[in-house]
mmCIF file of C-alpha atoms in Angstrom:
data_model
loop_
_atom_site.group_PDB
_atom_site.id
_atom_site.type_symbol
_atom_site.label_atom_id
_atom_site.label_comp_id
_atom_site.label_asym_id
_atom_site.label_seq_id
_atom_site.Cartn_x
_atom_site.Cartn_y
_atom_site.Cartn_z
ATOM 1 C CA MET A 1 -0.123 -0.034 -0.030
ATOM 2 C CA THR A 2 1.805 2.936 -1.445
ATOM 3 C CA ASP A 3 0.443 5.576 0.755
ATOM 4 C CA PHE A 4 1.670 4.266 4.119
ATOM 5 C CA THR A 5 4.213 6.142 5.908
ATOM 6 C CA ASP A 6 4.239 4.357 9.314
ATOM 7 C CA VAL A 7 3.721 0.887 8.131
ATOM 8 C CA THR A 8 4.952 -1.513 5.320
ATOM 9 C CA TYR A 9 2.857 -4.334 3.660
ATOM 10 C CA GLU A 10 4.217 -7.086 1.808
ATOM 11 C CA VAL A 11 2.854 -10.633 0.653
ATOM 12 C CA ASP A 12 5.242 -13.517 0.263
ATOM 13 C CA ASN A 13 3.953 -17.073 -0.734
ATOM 14 C CA GLY A 14 0.812 -16.693 1.308
ATOM 15 C CA LEU A 15 2.257 -14.943 4.267
ATOM 16 C CA ALA A 16 1.462 -10.999 4.861
ATOM 17 C CA TRP A 17 4.303 -9.214 6.495
ATOM 18 C CA ILE A 18 2.958 -6.103 8.491
ATOM 19 C CA THR A 19 5.948 -4.045 9.752
ATOM 20 C CA ILE A 20 5.725 -0.967 12.072
ATOM 21 C CA ASN A 21 8.089 1.489 10.409
ATOM 22 C CA ARG A 22 9.229 3.863 13.208
ATOM 23 C CA PRO A 23 12.673 2.436 14.085
ATOM 24 C CA ASP A 24 13.641 6.067 15.178
ATOM 25 C CA ARG A 25 10.941 5.904 17.840
ATOM 26 C CA TYR A 26 11.513 2.224 18.556
ATOM 27 C CA ASN A 27 8.386 1.536 16.472
ATOM 28 C CA SER A 28 6.315 3.357 18.874
ATOM 29 C CA PHE A 29 2.673 4.197 17.511
ATOM 30 C CA ARG A 30 1.078 7.466 16.987
ATOM 31 C CA ALA A 31 -2.544 7.689 15.716
ATOM 32 C CA ARG A 32 -1.416 7.571 12.086
ATOM 33 C CA THR A 33 0.301 4.451 12.496
ATOM 34 C CA VAL A 34 -2.752 2.792 14.068
ATOM 35 C CA ASP A 35 -4.791 3.739 11.342
ATOM 36 C CA GLU A 36 -2.238 2.153 9.023
ATOM 37 C CA LEU A 37 -2.124 -0.981 10.908
ATOM 38 C CA VAL A 38 -5.812 -1.422 10.972
ATOM 39 C CA LYS A 39 -5.798 -0.997 7.108
ATOM 40 C CA ALA A 40 -3.115 -3.216 6.406
ATOM 41 C CA PHE A 41 -4.793 -6.109 8.851
ATOM 42 C CA LYS A 42 -7.930 -5.484 6.897
ATOM 43 C CA LYS A 43 -6.339 -5.780 3.511
ATOM 44 C CA ALA A 44 -4.680 -9.097 4.531
ATOM 45 C CA TRP A 45 -8.175 -10.358 5.674
ATOM 46 C CA ALA A 46 -9.776 -9.500 2.385
ATOM 47 C CA SER A 47 -6.716 -11.029 0.255
ATOM 48 C CA ASP A 48 -7.214 -14.398 -1.339
ATOM 49 C CA GLU A 49 -3.465 -14.608 -1.393
ATOM 50 C CA VAL A 50 -2.811 -14.471 2.209
ATOM 51 C CA GLY A 51 -3.544 -17.308 4.607
ATOM 52 C CA ALA A 52 -1.287 -16.118 7.473
ATOM 53 C CA ILE A 53 -0.092 -12.732 8.777
ATOM 54 C CA ALA A 54 3.220 -11.670 10.510
ATOM 55 C CA LEU A 55 3.268 -8.595 12.667
ATOM 56 C CA THR A 56 6.976 -7.210 13.433
ATOM 57 C CA GLY A 57 8.927 -3.861 13.815
ATOM 58 C CA ALA A 58 11.682 -2.429 11.713
ATOM 59 C CA GLY A 59 15.026 -2.668 12.566
ATOM 60 C CA GLU A 60 16.748 -4.656 15.117
ATOM 61 C CA LYS A 61 15.914 -2.829 18.366
ATOM 62 C CA ALA A 62 12.219 -3.022 18.675
ATOM 63 C CA PHE A 63 8.941 -4.686 17.872
ATOM 64 C CA CYS A 64 6.679 -1.973 19.407
ATOM 65 C CA THR A 65 7.153 0.264 22.539
ATOM 66 C CA GLY A 66 3.450 1.302 22.665
ATOM 67 C CA GLY A 67 1.972 4.878 22.414
ATOM 68 C CA ASP A 68 4.768 7.412 21.052
ATOM 69 C CA GLN A 69 5.021 9.334 24.672
ATOM 70 C CA LYS A 70 7.328 12.063 22.831
ATOM 71 C CA GLN A 71 4.127 12.720 20.403
ATOM 72 C CA ARG A 72 1.925 12.628 23.626
ATOM 73 C CA MET A 73 3.995 15.146 25.312
ATOM 74 C CA GLU A 74 4.262 17.399 22.451
ATOM 75 C CA SER A 75 0.687 17.466 21.409
ATOM 76 C CA GLY A 76 -1.068 16.346 24.361
ATOM 77 C CA ASP A 77 -2.516 13.191 22.243
ATOM 78 C CA TYR A 78 -1.140 10.850 19.546
ATOM 79 C CA GLY A 79 -1.430 13.005 16.619
ATOM 80 C CA PRO A 80 -4.216 13.428 14.065
ATOM 81 C CA SER A 81 -6.004 10.125 12.642
ATOM 82 C CA ASP A 82 -8.384 9.438 9.737
ATOM 83 C CA SER A 83 -11.506 9.784 12.064
ATOM 84 C CA GLY A 84 -10.198 12.064 14.656
ATOM 85 C CA LEU A 85 -10.151 9.121 17.446
ATOM 86 C CA PHE A 86 -7.079 7.241 18.508
ATOM 87 C CA GLU A 87 -8.359 3.783 17.335
ATOM 88 C CA VAL A 88 -6.056 1.477 19.233
ATOM 89 C CA ASP A 89 -9.175 -0.435 20.285
ATOM 90 C CA ALA A 90 -9.865 -1.046 16.662
ATOM 91 C CA LEU A 91 -6.271 -2.501 16.054
ATOM 92 C CA HIS A 92 -6.786 -4.781 19.102
ATOM 93 C CA ARG A 93 -10.277 -6.053 17.488
ATOM 94 C CA VAL A 94 -9.174 -6.514 13.951
ATOM 95 C CA ILE A 95 -6.063 -8.654 15.165
ATOM 96 C CA ARG A 96 -8.454 -10.788 17.167
ATOM 97 C CA ASP A 97 -11.289 -10.739 14.286
ATOM 98 C CA VAL A 98 -9.102 -11.227 11.428
ATOM 99 C CA PRO A 99 -9.967 -14.701 10.288
ATOM 100 C CA LYS A 100 -6.559 -15.881 9.738
ATOM 101 C CA PRO A 101 -3.650 -16.560 12.348
ATOM 102 C CA VAL A 102 -1.778 -14.115 13.350
ATOM 103 C CA ILE A 103 2.146 -14.250 14.385
ATOM 104 C CA ALA A 104 3.754 -11.808 16.218
ATOM 105 C CA ALA A 105 7.639 -11.763 15.077
ATOM 106 C CA VAL A 106 9.176 -9.974 18.167
ATOM 107 C CA ASN A 107 12.582 -8.788 17.289
ATOM 108 C CA GLY A 108 13.363 -6.453 20.398
ATOM 109 C CA PHE A 109 11.511 -4.616 22.834
ATOM 110 C CA ALA A 110 7.897 -5.390 23.187
ATOM 111 C CA ILE A 111 7.081 -2.862 25.940
ATOM 112 C CA GLY A 112 3.669 -0.970 26.837
ATOM 113 C CA GLY A 113 1.081 -1.092 24.129
ATOM 114 C CA GLY A 114 3.384 -2.851 21.799
ATOM 115 C CA HIS A 115 3.434 -5.680 24.509
ATOM 116 C CA VAL A 116 -0.460 -5.889 24.194
ATOM 117 C CA LEU A 117 -0.157 -6.136 20.384
ATOM 118 C CA HIS A 118 2.034 -9.216 20.883
ATOM 119 C CA VAL A 119 -0.321 -10.879 23.539
ATOM 120 C CA LEU A 120 -3.372 -10.398 21.107
ATOM 121 C CA CYS A 121 -1.710 -12.129 18.450
ATOM 122 C CA ASP A 122 -2.423 -15.852 18.092
ATOM 123 C CA LEU A 123 1.225 -16.860 18.301
ATOM 124 C CA THR A 124 4.511 -15.133 19.283
ATOM 125 C CA ILE A 125 7.969 -16.127 17.960
ATOM 126 C CA ALA A 126 10.607 -14.042 19.683
ATOM 127 C CA ALA A 127 14.228 -13.615 18.802
ATOM 128 C CA ASP A 128 16.619 -14.331 21.845
ATOM 129 C CA ASN A 129 17.214 -10.594 22.450
ATOM 130 C CA ALA A 130 13.526 -9.589 22.870
ATOM 131 C CA VAL A 131 12.539 -7.656 26.245
ATOM 132 C CA PHE A 132 9.104 -8.001 27.240
ATOM 133 C CA GLY A 133 7.129 -5.701 29.900
ATOM 134 C CA GLN A 134 4.689 -3.138 30.892
ATOM 135 C CA ASN A 135 5.166 0.652 31.155
ATOM 136 C CA GLY A 136 1.835 2.226 31.688
ATOM 137 C CA PRO A 137 2.050 2.736 35.529
ATOM 138 C CA ARG A 138 5.370 4.642 34.685
ATOM 139 C CA VAL A 139 3.854 7.138 32.341
ATOM 140 C CA GLY A 140 0.424 7.749 33.603
ATOM 141 C CA SER A 141 -1.421 4.979 31.719
ATOM 142 C CA PHE A 142 -3.017 1.497 31.800
ATOM 143 C CA ASP A 143 -4.731 -1.121 29.670
ATOM 144 C CA ALA A 144 -7.546 -2.527 31.782
ATOM 145 C CA GLY A 145 -9.091 -4.734 28.948
ATOM 146 C CA PHE A 146 -7.227 -7.265 26.736
ATOM 147 C CA GLY A 147 -3.888 -5.777 27.962
ATOM 148 C CA SER A 148 -4.494 -7.017 31.485
ATOM 149 C CA GLY A 149 -7.450 -9.385 31.806
ATOM 150 C CA TYR A 150 -6.851 -11.353 28.888
ATOM 151 C CA LEU A 151 -3.037 -11.460 29.638
ATOM 152 C CA ALA A 152 -4.187 -13.243 32.956
ATOM 153 C CA ARG A 153 -5.721 -15.880 30.866
ATOM 154 C CA VAL A 154 -2.689 -16.437 28.779
ATOM 155 C CA ILE A 155 -0.094 -16.567 31.865
ATOM 156 C CA GLY A 156 -2.033 -16.493 35.129
ATOM 157 C CA GLU A 157 -3.105 -14.015 37.531
ATOM 158 C CA LYS A 158 -0.131 -13.882 39.566
ATOM 159 C CA ARG A 159 2.430 -13.326 36.835
ATOM 160 C CA THR A 160 0.091 -10.530 35.216
ATOM 161 C CA ARG A 161 -0.019 -8.626 38.473
ATOM 162 C CA GLU A 162 3.668 -8.816 38.533
ATOM 163 C CA ILE A 163 4.134 -7.468 35.266
ATOM 164 C CA TRP A 164 1.581 -4.603 35.689
ATOM 165 C CA PHE A 165 2.431 -3.673 39.327
ATOM 166 C CA LEU A 166 6.109 -3.894 39.229
ATOM 167 C CA CYS A 167 6.807 -2.901 35.262
ATOM 168 C CA ARG A 168 9.823 -4.882 35.256
ATOM 169 C CA ARG A 169 11.577 -6.069 32.009
ATOM 170 C CA TYR A 170 11.512 -9.863 30.987
ATOM 171 C CA SER A 171 13.942 -11.838 28.709
ATOM 172 C CA ALA A 172 12.773 -13.838 25.901
ATOM 173 C CA GLN A 173 13.684 -16.851 27.883
ATOM 174 C CA GLN A 174 11.820 -15.785 30.879
ATOM 175 C CA ALA A 175 8.896 -15.136 28.633
ATOM 176 C CA GLU A 176 8.963 -18.644 27.101
ATOM 177 C CA GLU A 177 8.938 -20.209 30.510
ATOM 178 C CA TRP A 178 5.715 -18.433 31.686
ATOM 179 C CA GLY A 179 3.882 -19.195 28.203
ATOM 180 C CA LEU A 180 3.999 -15.696 27.023
ATOM 181 C CA VAL A 181 5.869 -16.719 23.819
ATOM 182 C CA ASN A 182 5.625 -19.874 21.749
ATOM 183 C CA LYS A 183 9.287 -20.175 20.824
ATOM 184 C CA VAL A 184 12.657 -18.237 21.081
ATOM 185 C CA VAL A 185 15.068 -18.457 18.246
ATOM 186 C CA PRO A 186 18.319 -16.464 17.507
ATOM 187 C CA ALA A 187 17.716 -13.210 15.987
ATOM 188 C CA ASP A 188 19.083 -13.873 12.742
ATOM 189 C CA GLN A 189 16.659 -16.836 12.645
ATOM 190 C CA LEU A 190 13.376 -15.037 13.370
ATOM 191 C CA ARG A 191 12.159 -14.497 10.068
ATOM 192 C CA ALA A 192 12.797 -18.033 8.588
ATOM 193 C CA GLU A 193 11.331 -19.509 11.848
ATOM 194 C CA VAL A 194 8.043 -17.315 11.224
ATOM 195 C CA ARG A 195 8.148 -18.703 7.518
ATOM 196 C CA THR A 196 8.283 -22.010 8.706
ATOM 197 C CA TRP A 197 5.277 -21.778 10.977
ATOM 198 C CA ALA A 198 3.389 -20.059 8.341
ATOM 199 C CA ASP A 199 3.868 -22.712 5.785
ATOM 200 C CA GLU A 200 2.443 -25.315 8.097
ATOM 201 C CA ILE A 201 -0.364 -23.200 8.863
ATOM 202 C CA LEU A 202 -0.865 -22.536 4.918
ATOM 203 C CA GLN A 203 -1.296 -26.258 4.364
ATOM 204 C CA LEU A 204 -4.335 -26.440 6.789
ATOM 205 C CA SER A 205 -8.145 -25.499 5.982
ATOM 206 C CA PRO A 206 -8.710 -21.936 6.288
ATOM 207 C CA THR A 207 -12.550 -22.299 7.010
ATOM 208 C CA ALA A 208 -11.394 -24.713 9.939
ATOM 209 C CA LEU A 209 -8.519 -22.294 11.124
ATOM 210 C CA LYS A 210 -11.178 -19.356 11.077
ATOM 211 C CA VAL A 211 -13.956 -21.078 13.077
ATOM 212 C CA LEU A 212 -11.280 -22.336 15.509
ATOM 213 C CA LYS A 213 -9.872 -18.663 16.070
ATOM 214 C CA GLN A 214 -13.494 -17.437 16.522
ATOM 215 C CA SER A 215 -14.266 -20.279 19.012
ATOM 216 C CA LEU A 216 -11.182 -19.393 21.170
ATOM 217 C CA ASN A 217 -11.860 -16.095 20.920
ATOM 218 C CA THR A 218 -15.507 -16.397 22.380
ATOM 219 C CA ASP A 219 -14.646 -16.981 25.861
ATOM 220 C CA THR A 220 -12.633 -13.799 26.092
ATOM 221 C CA GLU A 221 -15.071 -11.519 24.359
ATOM 222 C CA HIS A 222 -16.240 -9.603 27.482
ATOM 223 C CA PHE A 223 -12.830 -8.000 27.698
ATOM 224 C CA ALA A 224 -13.615 -5.759 24.784
ATOM 225 C CA SER A 225 -16.429 -4.091 26.797
ATOM 226 C CA ILE A 226 -14.339 -3.955 29.704
ATOM 227 C CA GLY A 227 -11.643 -2.152 27.497
ATOM 228 C CA GLN A 228 -14.180 0.398 26.569
ATOM 229 C CA MET A 229 -14.838 1.426 30.040
ATOM 230 C CA ALA A 230 -10.961 1.306 30.517
ATOM 231 C CA TYR A 231 -10.846 3.912 27.570
ATOM 232 C CA SER A 232 -13.270 6.043 29.041
ATOM 233 C CA SER A 233 -11.401 6.034 32.313
ATOM 234 C CA LEU A 234 -7.913 6.561 30.676
ATOM 235 C CA LYS A 235 -9.209 9.681 28.638
ATOM 236 C CA MET A 236 -10.275 11.379 31.954
ATOM 237 C CA PHE A 237 -7.319 10.344 33.841
ATOM 238 C CA GLY A 238 -4.880 11.561 31.058
ATOM 239 C CA GLU A 239 -6.037 15.133 31.892
ATOM 240 C CA THR A 240 -5.161 14.879 35.683
ATOM 241 C CA ASP A 241 -1.979 16.176 37.159
ATOM 242 C CA GLU A 242 -0.857 12.509 38.116
ATOM 243 C CA ALA A 243 -0.894 11.388 34.596
ATOM 244 C CA ARG A 244 0.922 14.402 33.515
ATOM 245 C CA GLU A 245 3.724 13.682 36.073
ATOM 246 C CA GLY A 246 4.309 10.466 34.465
ATOM 247 C CA ILE A 247 4.501 11.472 30.910
ATOM 248 C CA THR A 248 6.664 14.582 31.877
ATOM 249 C CA ALA A 249 8.980 12.452 33.863
ATOM 250 C CA PHE A 250 9.326 10.068 30.933
ATOM 251 C CA ASN A 251 10.355 12.781 28.500
ATOM 252 C CA GLU A 252 12.745 14.384 31.041
ATOM 253 C CA LYS A 253 14.346 10.947 31.772
ATOM 254 C CA ARG A 254 13.706 11.034 35.628
ATOM 255 C CA LYS A 255 11.722 9.024 38.066
ATOM 256 C CA PRO A 256 8.079 10.192 38.415
ATOM 257 C CA ASP A 257 6.945 11.289 41.817
ATOM 258 C CA PHE A 258 3.532 9.950 42.495
ATOM 259 C CA ALA A 259 3.701 9.978 46.239
ATOM 260 C CA LYS A 260 1.342 12.755 46.873
ATOM 261 C CA TYR A 261 -1.525 10.842 44.576
ATOM 262 C CA ARG A 262 -1.390 7.728 46.783
ATOM 263 C CA GLY A 263 -4.582 8.894 49.104
ATOM 264 C CA ASN A 264 -6.791 9.549 46.097
#
C-alpha cells in the first residue's frame, strides 16, 4: 500500500508481513500508525493470496514500544487520525477478528502497548534478544481490557499482576517459560522461523482455522467491553496532574513522583 508512511505491507507466498516502520521511535505508534495498521490487517483479511499474517517492527531494536510518548508530550495526544479518534481499540479488535492466524515476530523491545499487541496475536515467536514488559503505570497510563484481563488468561493472575504492578523487564527466555511466547530463536533466524510456522499453517483448511480462532476468542470477548470502559477512564485520567507527572518524567528521563497521589 503505497500511501503508508508508518507501516509497510508485503505478501510473500501466502504470508503477509505487516511491519511497524518507525525505528527512530522504537516502533512506537502514533494515531496515524494505528490507522495504517488497521488498514493493513483488513487488506490481509480480504486478500485471497493471504493465509497467515506476521506482525513485526522495523530494525533490530524494537518490535513495538506502545504509544509514542514524545508525541503525547508534544501535542497532548497521539496526533491526527482519519476519524479524529485514537483507534487503538480498533487495532486490538482487528488482530482478534481477522480470520487468519496472526504471528507476532518479536525482534526487540515489546513494551507497553507493544506488549499488548503481541499478546493479542495468536502466536508469538521471539528473537533471543527480545525484551518484554509493561510501562503504563510509569507514564500515567494503563490497559484494563485485553492488555491485563486477557493477559491473565494467557499466563495467569500472579504473573500478570507482577508485570503490571512492578513494570519490570523480562527476557525472551523468561517469557517462554511463562507461556508468554511460543518459541525463542536466534535473532538472525526469526523471519525464517516465522516462515516455517506460516508454511505449516498454509497447508491447513482456512475455514477450519477461521472457526477455531473464533471459538477460541469467544471465552474472552467480554474484555472488549471492559476495555471500552477503561478507555473512557483513561481519557479522563490523562487530563489529571498525576498522569501529566508520568509523561513529563518520562520525557525528562527522570523518575516520576507519584507520592502525593496515593491517597486519591
